[in-house]
PDB file of C-alpha atoms in Angstrom:
ATOM      1  CA  MET A  29     -10.927  12.553 -16.803  1.00 64.00           C
ATOM      2  CA  GLY A  30      -9.593  13.572 -13.468  1.00 87.00           C
ATOM      3  CA  ARG A  31      -6.987  11.707 -10.410  1.00 91.00           C
ATOM      4  CA  VAL A  32     -10.458  10.786  -8.433  1.00 94.00           C
ATOM      5  CA  GLU A  33     -12.610   9.298 -11.845  1.00 94.00           C
ATOM      6  CA  GLU A  34      -9.276   7.521 -13.036  1.00 94.00           C
ATOM      7  CA  LEU A  35      -9.135   6.183  -9.819  1.00 94.00           C
ATOM      8  CA  ILE A  36     -12.719   4.697  -9.726  1.00 95.00           C
ATOM      9  CA  SER A  37     -12.488   3.967 -13.188  1.00 94.00           C
ATOM     10  CA  SER A  38      -9.453   1.357 -12.445  1.00 94.00           C
ATOM     11  CA  LEU A  39     -11.380   0.005  -9.232  1.00 94.00           C
ATOM     12  CA  SER A  40     -13.961  -0.344 -11.264  1.00 93.00           C
ATOM     13  CA  ARG A  41     -12.533  -2.877 -14.050  1.00 93.00           C
ATOM     14  CA  TYR A  42     -10.560  -5.043 -11.893  1.00 92.00           C
ATOM     15  CA  ALA A  43     -12.883  -5.530  -8.914  1.00 88.00           C
ATOM     16  CA  HIS A  44     -14.283  -8.312  -9.927  1.00 88.00           C
ATOM     17  CA  LEU A  45     -10.712  -9.890  -9.622  1.00 89.00           C
ATOM     18  CA  LEU A  46     -10.877  -9.436  -6.291  1.00 88.00           C
ATOM     19  CA  GLY A  47     -13.692 -12.182  -5.036  1.00 84.00           C
ATOM     20  CA  PHE A  48     -15.295  -9.205  -2.656  1.00 86.00           C
ATOM     21  CA  PRO A  49     -17.208  -6.197  -3.263  1.00 88.00           C
ATOM     22  CA  VAL A  50     -16.210  -3.005  -2.970  1.00 91.00           C
ATOM     23  CA  ASP A  51     -18.219  -0.136  -2.314  1.00 93.00           C
ATOM     24  CA  LEU A  52     -17.072   2.320  -4.539  1.00 94.00           C
ATOM     25  CA  GLU A  53     -19.280   5.252  -3.323  1.00 95.00           C
ATOM     26  CA  TRP A  54     -17.117   5.313  -0.254  1.00 95.00           C
ATOM     27  CA  VAL A  55     -13.539   4.708  -2.233  1.00 95.00           C
ATOM     28  CA  ARG A  56     -14.521   8.034  -4.562  1.00 96.00           C
ATOM     29  CA  PHE A  57     -15.430   9.782  -0.541  1.00 97.00           C
ATOM     30  CA  ILE A  58     -12.598   9.338   1.164  1.00 97.00           C
ATOM     31  CA  GLU A  59     -10.544   9.602  -2.099  1.00 97.00           C
ATOM     32  CA  GLU A  60     -12.355  13.295  -2.258  1.00 97.00           C
ATOM     33  CA  ILE A  61     -11.253  14.196   0.732  1.00 98.00           C
ATOM     34  CA  GLN A  62      -7.964  12.768   0.665  1.00 98.00           C
ATOM     35  CA  GLU A  63      -7.477  15.091  -2.918  1.00 97.00           C
ATOM     36  CA  LYS A  64      -8.162  17.859  -0.514  1.00 97.00           C
ATOM     37  CA  ILE A  65      -6.077  17.668   1.788  1.00 98.00           C
ATOM     38  CA  MET A  66      -2.763  16.738  -0.818  1.00 97.00           C
ATOM     39  CA  GLU A  67      -3.692  19.938  -2.589  1.00 97.00           C
ATOM     40  CA  GLU A  68      -3.557  22.297   0.309  1.00 97.00           C
ATOM     41  CA  VAL A  69       0.373  20.563   1.720  1.00 97.00           C
ATOM     42  CA  ARG A  70       1.653  19.604  -2.057  1.00 94.00           C
ATOM     43  CA  GLY A  71       3.533  23.314  -3.101  1.00 92.00           C
ATOM     44  CA  GLU A  72       5.354  22.171   0.389  1.00 92.00           C
ATOM     45  CA  VAL A  73       6.022  19.149   1.286  1.00 91.00           C
ATOM     46  CA  LEU A  74       9.686  18.547  -0.270  1.00 86.00           C
ATOM     47  CA  SER A  75      10.677  21.864   2.111  1.00 93.00           C
ATOM     48  CA  TYR A  76      11.463  19.105   4.818  1.00 95.00           C
ATOM     49  CA  GLY A  77      14.016  16.428   4.480  1.00 93.00           C
ATOM     50  CA  SER A  78      11.813  13.966   5.559  1.00 96.00           C
ATOM     51  CA  LEU A  79       7.413  12.773   6.024  1.00 96.00           C
ATOM     52  CA  ARG A  80       9.224  12.849   9.827  1.00 95.00           C
ATOM     53  CA  ASP A  81       9.767  16.292   9.569  1.00 96.00           C
ATOM     54  CA  LEU A  82       6.574  17.293   7.259  1.00 97.00           C
ATOM     55  CA  VAL A  83       4.392  15.718   9.531  1.00 96.00           C
ATOM     56  CA  LEU A  84       5.618  17.521  12.683  1.00 95.00           C
ATOM     57  CA  ALA A  85       5.731  21.344  11.066  1.00 96.00           C
ATOM     58  CA  LEU A  86       2.325  20.415   9.745  1.00 96.00           C
ATOM     59  CA  ASP A  87       1.076  19.657  13.590  1.00 94.00           C
ATOM     60  CA  ALA A  88       3.308  22.303  15.102  1.00 95.00           C
ATOM     61  CA  ARG A  89       0.872  24.916  12.971  1.00 95.00           C
ATOM     62  CA  GLY A  90      -1.790  23.725  13.530  1.00 96.00           C
ATOM     63  CA  TYR A  91      -3.235  22.570   9.923  1.00 97.00           C
ATOM     64  CA  LEU A  92      -3.058  18.727  11.094  1.00 96.00           C
ATOM     65  CA  ARG A  93      -5.455  19.455  14.056  1.00 96.00           C
ATOM     66  CA  ARG A  94      -7.623  21.644  12.086  1.00 97.00           C
ATOM     67  CA  ALA A  95      -7.731  19.069   8.816  1.00 98.00           C
ATOM     68  CA  SER A  96      -8.511  16.025  10.923  1.00 97.00           C
ATOM     69  CA  LEU A  97     -11.344  17.803  12.724  1.00 97.00           C
ATOM     70  CA  GLU A  98     -12.285  18.500   9.728  1.00 97.00           C
ATOM     71  CA  VAL A  99     -12.111  14.720   8.352  1.00 98.00           C
ATOM     72  CA  ALA A 100     -13.777  13.719  11.103  1.00 97.00           C
ATOM     73  CA  GLY A 101     -16.984  16.250  10.359  1.00 97.00           C
ATOM     74  CA  LEU A 102     -17.026  14.393   7.123  1.00 97.00           C
ATOM     75  CA  ILE A 103     -17.531  10.904   7.941  1.00 97.00           C
ATOM     76  CA  GLY A 104     -19.405  11.572  11.270  1.00 96.00           C
ATOM     77  CA  GLU A 105     -16.456  10.964  13.593  1.00 95.00           C
ATOM     78  CA  GLU A 106     -16.419  13.008  17.128  1.00 94.00           C
ATOM     79  CA  ILE A 107     -12.619  13.604  18.018  1.00 95.00           C
ATOM     80  CA  GLU A 108     -13.211  13.722  22.009  1.00 91.00           C
ATOM     81  CA  ASP A 109      -9.132  14.047  22.144  1.00 95.00           C
ATOM     82  CA  TYR A 110      -6.784  15.161  20.067  1.00 95.00           C
ATOM     83  CA  ASP A 111      -3.472  13.994  21.249  1.00 94.00           C
ATOM     84  CA  LYS A 112      -4.967  10.771  21.918  1.00 96.00           C
ATOM     85  CA  ALA A 113      -6.358   9.892  18.787  1.00 96.00           C
ATOM     86  CA  PHE A 114      -2.498  11.460  16.980  1.00 94.00           C
ATOM     87  CA  LYS A 115      -0.880   8.668  18.940  1.00 95.00           C
ATOM     88  CA  ALA A 116      -3.490   6.103  17.983  1.00 95.00           C
ATOM     89  CA  ALA A 117      -3.671   6.584  14.433  1.00 95.00           C
ATOM     90  CA  LEU A 118       0.644   6.652  14.232  1.00 91.00           C
ATOM     91  CA  THR A 119      -0.139   2.536  15.397  1.00 90.00           C
ATOM     92  CA  GLY A 120      -3.232   1.851  13.590  1.00 89.00           C
ATOM     93  CA  ASP A 121      -5.366   2.144  16.502  1.00 93.00           C
ATOM     94  CA  LEU A 122      -8.550   2.640  14.715  1.00 93.00           C
ATOM     95  CA  SER A 123     -10.240   2.079  18.432  1.00 94.00           C
ATOM     96  CA  VAL A 124      -9.975   4.949  19.435  1.00 95.00           C
ATOM     97  CA  ARG A 125     -12.628   7.536  18.931  1.00 94.00           C
ATOM     98  CA  GLY A 126     -10.862   9.946  15.878  1.00 96.00           C
ATOM     99  CA  SER A 127      -7.948   7.697  14.839  1.00 97.00           C
ATOM    100  CA  ARG A 128      -9.271   6.999  12.077  1.00 97.00           C
ATOM    101  CA  ALA A 129     -10.134  10.801  10.779  1.00 98.00           C
ATOM    102  CA  VAL A 130      -6.565  11.759  11.683  1.00 97.00           C
ATOM    103  CA  LEU A 131      -5.348   7.971   9.637  1.00 97.00           C
ATOM    104  CA  ILE A 132      -7.052   9.577   6.719  1.00 98.00           C
ATOM    105  CA  THR A 133      -5.407  12.669   7.296  1.00 98.00           C
ATOM    106  CA  LEU A 134      -1.976  11.809   7.866  1.00 98.00           C
ATOM    107  CA  GLN A 135      -2.636   9.259   5.094  1.00 98.00           C
ATOM    108  CA  ALA A 136      -3.289  11.916   2.317  1.00 98.00           C
ATOM    109  CA  ILE A 137      -0.141  13.881   3.517  1.00 98.00           C
ATOM    110  CA  ALA A 138       2.085  10.915   3.161  1.00 98.00           C
ATOM    111  CA  ARG A 139       0.540  10.080  -0.359  1.00 98.00           C
ATOM    112  CA  ALA A 140       1.744  14.141  -0.812  1.00 98.00           C
ATOM    113  CA  TYR A 141       4.927  13.531  -0.123  1.00 97.00           C
ATOM    114  CA  ALA A 142       5.794  10.034  -1.867  1.00 97.00           C
ATOM    115  CA  GLU A 143       4.176  11.603  -4.726  1.00 96.00           C
ATOM    116  CA  GLU A 144       6.635  14.062  -5.205  1.00 96.00           C
ATOM    117  CA  LEU A 145       9.363  12.014  -4.376  1.00 95.00           C
ATOM    118  CA  LEU A 146       8.972  10.031  -7.181  1.00 96.00           C
ATOM    119  CA  LYS A 147       9.399  12.872  -9.521  1.00 95.00           C
ATOM    120  CA  LYS A 148      12.674  12.642  -8.637  1.00 93.00           C
ATOM    121  CA  GLY A 149      13.434   9.150 -10.013  1.00 94.00           C
ATOM    122  CA  VAL A 150      12.449   5.845  -7.868  1.00 95.00           C
ATOM    123  CA  THR A 151      14.801   4.390  -4.238  1.00 95.00           C
ATOM    124  CA  VAL A 152      16.564   1.271  -5.402  1.00 96.00           C
ATOM    125  CA  GLU A 153      16.484  -0.880  -1.800  1.00 95.00           C
ATOM    126  CA  VAL A 154      16.208  -4.289  -1.727  1.00 97.00           C
ATOM    127  CA  SER A 155      13.656  -4.328   1.703  1.00 97.00           C
ATOM    128  CA  ALA A 156       9.741  -3.952   2.219  1.00 98.00           C
ATOM    129  CA  TYR A 157      10.004  -1.758   4.379  1.00 98.00           C
ATOM    130  CA  CYS A 158       8.566   1.747   2.650  1.00 98.00           C
ATOM    131  CA  PRO A 159      11.787   4.156   2.322  1.00 96.00           C
ATOM    132  CA  VAL A 160       9.454   6.872   2.812  1.00 96.00           C
ATOM    133  CA  CYS A 161       7.017   6.304   5.245  1.00 96.00           C
ATOM    134  CA  GLY A 162       8.407   2.842   6.576  1.00 96.00           C
ATOM    135  CA  ALA A 163       5.456   1.051   6.349  1.00 96.00           C
ATOM    136  CA  LEU A 164       5.758  -3.034   6.297  1.00 97.00           C
ATOM    137  CA  SER A 165       4.469  -3.679   2.255  1.00 97.00           C
ATOM    138  CA  GLU A 166       3.218  -6.737   1.642  1.00 97.00           C
ATOM    139  CA  THR A 167       2.568  -6.352  -1.989  1.00 98.00           C
ATOM    140  CA  MET A 168       5.297  -6.546  -5.479  1.00 98.00           C
ATOM    141  CA  PHE A 169       4.337  -5.325  -9.164  1.00 98.00           C
ATOM    142  CA  LYS A 170       5.840  -6.101 -12.076  1.00 97.00           C
ATOM    143  CA  GLU A 171       6.771  -3.166 -14.283  1.00 97.00           C
ATOM    144  CA  GLY A 172       8.620  -2.592 -17.497  1.00 96.00           C
ATOM    145  CA  GLY A 173      10.830  -6.094 -16.347  1.00 95.00           C
ATOM    146  CA  SER A 174      10.853  -5.142 -12.618  1.00 97.00           C
ATOM    147  CA  TYR A 175       9.783  -6.117  -9.839  1.00 98.00           C
ATOM    148  CA  TYR A 176       9.215  -3.158  -7.583  1.00 98.00           C
ATOM    149  CA  MET A 177       7.381  -2.999  -3.907  1.00 98.00           C
ATOM    150  CA  VAL A 178       4.682  -0.671  -3.302  1.00 98.00           C
ATOM    151  CA  CYS A 179       3.598   0.978   0.204  1.00 98.00           C
ATOM    152  CA  HIS A 180       0.185   0.312   0.940  1.00 97.00           C
ATOM    153  CA  PHE A 181      -0.008   3.872   3.185  1.00 97.00           C
ATOM    154  CA  CYS A 182       1.878   6.516   1.199  1.00 98.00           C
ATOM    155  CA  SER A 183       2.094   4.764  -2.136  1.00 98.00           C
ATOM    156  CA  TYR A 184       5.417   5.460  -2.997  1.00 98.00           C
ATOM    157  CA  LYS A 185       7.274   3.273  -5.070  1.00 98.00           C
ATOM    158  CA  TRP A 186      10.581   1.469  -4.962  1.00 98.00           C
ATOM    159  CA  LEU A 187      12.610  -1.101  -7.347  1.00 98.00           C
ATOM    160  CA  VAL A 188      13.407  -4.625  -5.321  1.00 98.00           C
ATOM    161  CA  SER A 189      14.827  -6.233  -8.311  1.00 97.00           C
ATOM    162  CA  GLU A 190      15.294  -6.763 -12.062  1.00 95.00           C
ATOM    163  CA  ALA A 191      14.233 -10.126 -14.546  1.00 89.00           C
ATOM    164  CA  LYS A 192      13.027 -11.601 -11.384  1.00 93.00           C
ATOM    165  CA  PRO A 193      11.177 -11.386  -8.335  1.00 95.00           C
ATOM    166  CA  VAL A 194      14.140 -11.633  -4.921  1.00 97.00           C
ATOM    167  CA  CYS A 195      13.159 -11.575  -1.825  1.00 98.00           C
ATOM    168  CA  PRO A 196      12.302  -7.619  -0.201  1.00 98.00           C
ATOM    169  CA  TYR A 197      12.976  -9.466   3.211  1.00 97.00           C
ATOM    170  CA  CYS A 198      15.955 -11.450   2.863  1.00 97.00           C
ATOM    171  CA  GLY A 199      17.758 -10.269  -0.250  1.00 97.00           C
ATOM    172  CA  ASN A 200      17.752 -13.790  -1.830  1.00 97.00           C
ATOM    173  CA  SER A 201      17.394 -14.604  -5.729  1.00 95.00           C
ATOM    174  CA  ASP A 202      17.342 -18.297  -5.534  1.00 94.00           C
ATOM    175  CA  GLU A 203      15.033 -19.136  -8.057  1.00 91.00           C
ATOM    176  CA  LEU A 204      15.025 -22.725  -6.588  1.00 91.00           C
ATOM    177  CA  SER A 205      13.898 -21.048  -3.200  1.00 93.00           C
ATOM    178  CA  ILE A 206      11.613 -18.498  -4.316  1.00 94.00           C
ATOM    179  CA  GLY A 207       8.270 -20.539  -5.702  1.00 91.00           C
ATOM    180  CA  LEU A 208       5.316 -18.958  -6.954  1.00 91.00           C
ATOM    181  CA  MET A 209       1.254 -19.760  -7.134  1.00 92.00           C
ATOM    182  CA  SER A 210      -0.580 -17.964  -9.914  1.00 92.00           C
ATOM    183  CA  ASP A 211      -3.421 -18.440 -11.882  1.00 88.00           C
ATOM    184  CA  LYS A 212      -2.928 -19.785 -15.430  1.00 88.00           C
ATOM    185  CA  GLN A 213      -3.326 -16.741 -16.792  1.00 90.00           C
ATOM    186  CA  MET A 214      -0.140 -15.374 -14.276  1.00 92.00           C
ATOM    187  CA  ARG A 215      -1.950 -12.176 -13.187  1.00 95.00           C
ATOM    188  CA  VAL A 216      -1.771 -12.014  -9.691  1.00 96.00           C
ATOM    189  CA  ALA A 217       0.899 -14.091  -7.312  1.00 96.00           C
ATOM    190  CA  LEU A 218       1.299 -14.896  -4.158  1.00 96.00           C
ATOM    191  CA  ILE A 219       5.263 -15.348  -3.723  1.00 96.00           C
ATOM    192  CA  LYS A 220       6.661 -17.691  -1.388  1.00 95.00           C
ATOM    193  CA  CYS A 221      10.981 -17.635   0.291  1.00 96.00           C
ATOM    194  CA  TRP A 222      11.601 -20.909   1.125  1.00 92.00           C
ATOM    195  CA  GLU A 223      14.678 -19.738   2.346  1.00 94.00           C
ATOM    196  CA  CYS A 224      13.598 -17.177   5.539  1.00 95.00           C
ATOM    197  CA  GLY A 225       9.724 -18.331   5.275  1.00 93.00           C
ATOM    198  CA  SER A 226       8.117 -15.130   4.416  1.00 96.00           C
ATOM    199  CA  SER A 227       5.435 -14.350   2.099  1.00 96.00           C
ATOM    200  CA  TRP A 228       4.207 -11.684  -0.089  1.00 97.00           C
ATOM    201  CA  ARG A 229       1.247 -10.292  -3.033  1.00 97.00           C
ATOM    202  CA  ALA A 230       1.701  -9.229  -5.973  1.00 98.00           C
ATOM    203  CA  ILE A 231       0.979  -8.262  -9.639  1.00 98.00           C
ATOM    204  CA  LEU A 232       2.692 -10.239 -11.793  1.00 97.00           C
ATOM    205  CA  ASP A 233       0.731  -8.481 -15.254  1.00 96.00           C
ATOM    206  CA  GLU A 234       1.862  -5.625 -16.428  1.00 97.00           C
ATOM    207  CA  THR A 235      -1.314  -4.766 -18.493  1.00 96.00           C
ATOM    208  CA  ILE A 236      -3.208  -4.024 -15.433  1.00 96.00           C
ATOM    209  CA  LYS A 237      -2.143  -0.575 -14.519  1.00 94.00           C
ATOM    210  CA  VAL A 238      -3.869   1.177 -11.500  1.00 95.00           C
ATOM    211  CA  PRO A 239      -3.200   4.224  -9.618  1.00 96.00           C
ATOM    212  CA  LEU A 240      -0.485   3.329  -7.193  1.00 97.00           C
ATOM    213  CA  ILE A 241      -2.293   3.751  -4.837  1.00 96.00           C
ATOM    214  CA  LEU A 242      -4.941   0.662  -5.733  1.00 96.00           C
ATOM    215  CA  LYS A 243      -2.323  -1.676  -6.748  1.00 97.00           C
ATOM    216  CA  PRO A 244      -2.102  -3.041  -1.856  1.00 97.00           C
ATOM    217  CA  LEU A 245      -5.940  -3.990  -2.360  1.00 96.00           C
ATOM    218  CA  ILE A 246      -5.822  -5.333  -6.589  1.00 96.00           C
ATOM    219  CA  ALA A 247      -2.933  -7.587  -5.174  1.00 97.00           C
ATOM    220  CA  MET A 248      -5.002  -9.228  -2.636  1.00 95.00           C
ATOM    221  CA  ALA A 249      -6.652 -11.356  -5.098  1.00 95.00           C
ATOM    222  CA  ALA A 250      -3.522 -13.565  -4.699  1.00 95.00           C
ATOM    223  CA  GLU A 251      -4.792 -14.179  -1.738  1.00 95.00           C
ATOM    224  CA  ARG A 252      -6.465 -16.802  -3.209  1.00 93.00           C
ATOM    225  CA  PHE A 253      -3.943 -18.706  -3.667  1.00 93.00           C
ATOM    226  CA  ARG A 254      -3.060 -18.799   0.360  1.00 91.00           C
ATOM    227  CA  GLN A 255      -4.334 -22.101   1.162  1.00 91.00           C
ATOM    228  CA  ALA A 256      -2.923 -23.693  -1.955  1.00 87.00           C
ATOM    229  CA  LEU A 257       0.340 -22.285  -0.396  1.00 86.00           C
ATOM    230  CA  ARG A 258      -0.328 -24.356   2.519  1.00 87.00           C
ATOM    231  CA  GLU A 259      -1.129 -27.426   1.942  1.00 86.00           C
ATOM    232  CA  VAL A 260       2.309 -27.482   0.217  1.00 83.00           C
ATOM    233  CA  GLU A 261       3.643 -25.875   3.410  1.00 81.00           C
ATOM    234  CA  GLU A 262       1.946 -28.871   5.451  1.00 83.00           C
ATOM    235  CA  ARG A 263       3.167 -31.871   3.183  1.00 81.00           C
ATOM    236  CA  ALA A 264       6.840 -30.495   3.196  1.00 74.00           C
ATOM    237  CA  ARG A 265       6.546 -30.651   7.100  1.00 76.00           C
ATOM    238  CA  GLU A 266       5.160 -34.061   7.024  1.00 75.00           C
ATOM    239  CA  SER A 267       7.819 -35.565   4.590  1.00 74.00           C
ATOM    240  CA  GLY A 268      10.023 -33.519   6.109  1.00 67.00           C
ATOM    241  CA  SER A 269      11.767 -31.779   3.019  1.00 58.00           C
ATOM    242  CA  GLU A 270      12.541 -28.851   2.099  1.00 56.00           C
ATOM    243  CA  VAL A 271       9.855 -27.348  -0.420  1.00 55.00           C
ATOM    244  CA  GLY A 272      12.362 -25.604  -3.130  1.00 53.00           C
ATOM    245  CA  GLY A 273       9.365 -24.663  -5.157  1.00 44.00           C
ATOM    246  CA  ALA A 274       5.280 -23.642  -4.791  1.00 41.00           C
TER     247      ALA A 274
END
């Protein structure tokens, strides 16, 4: 099974957890576009010391512009001002015409870089910020009894803790001040750190095996517990007590 088919098959298998429709054909279309870009840059990504250096090199020789224009044509988006679209894409501003095409291109390049870097082993870091592209992650997953964060942009994963979840935002490891809201099967969960107030989504069921790029999407299923978490927080505020767990 090819990579694109594996992704679509995985998404089809777990889409029911999300509670909202997913356009599989659009996902397939974008994945095929990104796979082509990834294949084009994969051989040279680790010639550069950082993702930033790689992007700058590709931009300097005109590849990034050409690839973005090609993507724009495929998705039916016109790039009026490439430089403006490029700057907007870097900040995630999709209101600028052409920025979506540039963002798709940049993500493919970032994914190729992260993929090659992961072959050398994972980074161990108690942080919610991706060590590769710097994006803020809200997705944790359990694998081999350990807890990893995964980047929603480049799909890099890094080890946060072993044996129990630790807050990736402040490093809190006190089980009494880390609350968890989950379904009965403990498949997906919202985790709350009562020490710093941060919350994040998690895939706890290790039998949910999907490509890294899909983990943040599947973890979105935990958002159905958001209202229950708010109610716990509200009751705590009303009673003036500190919550030690959800």
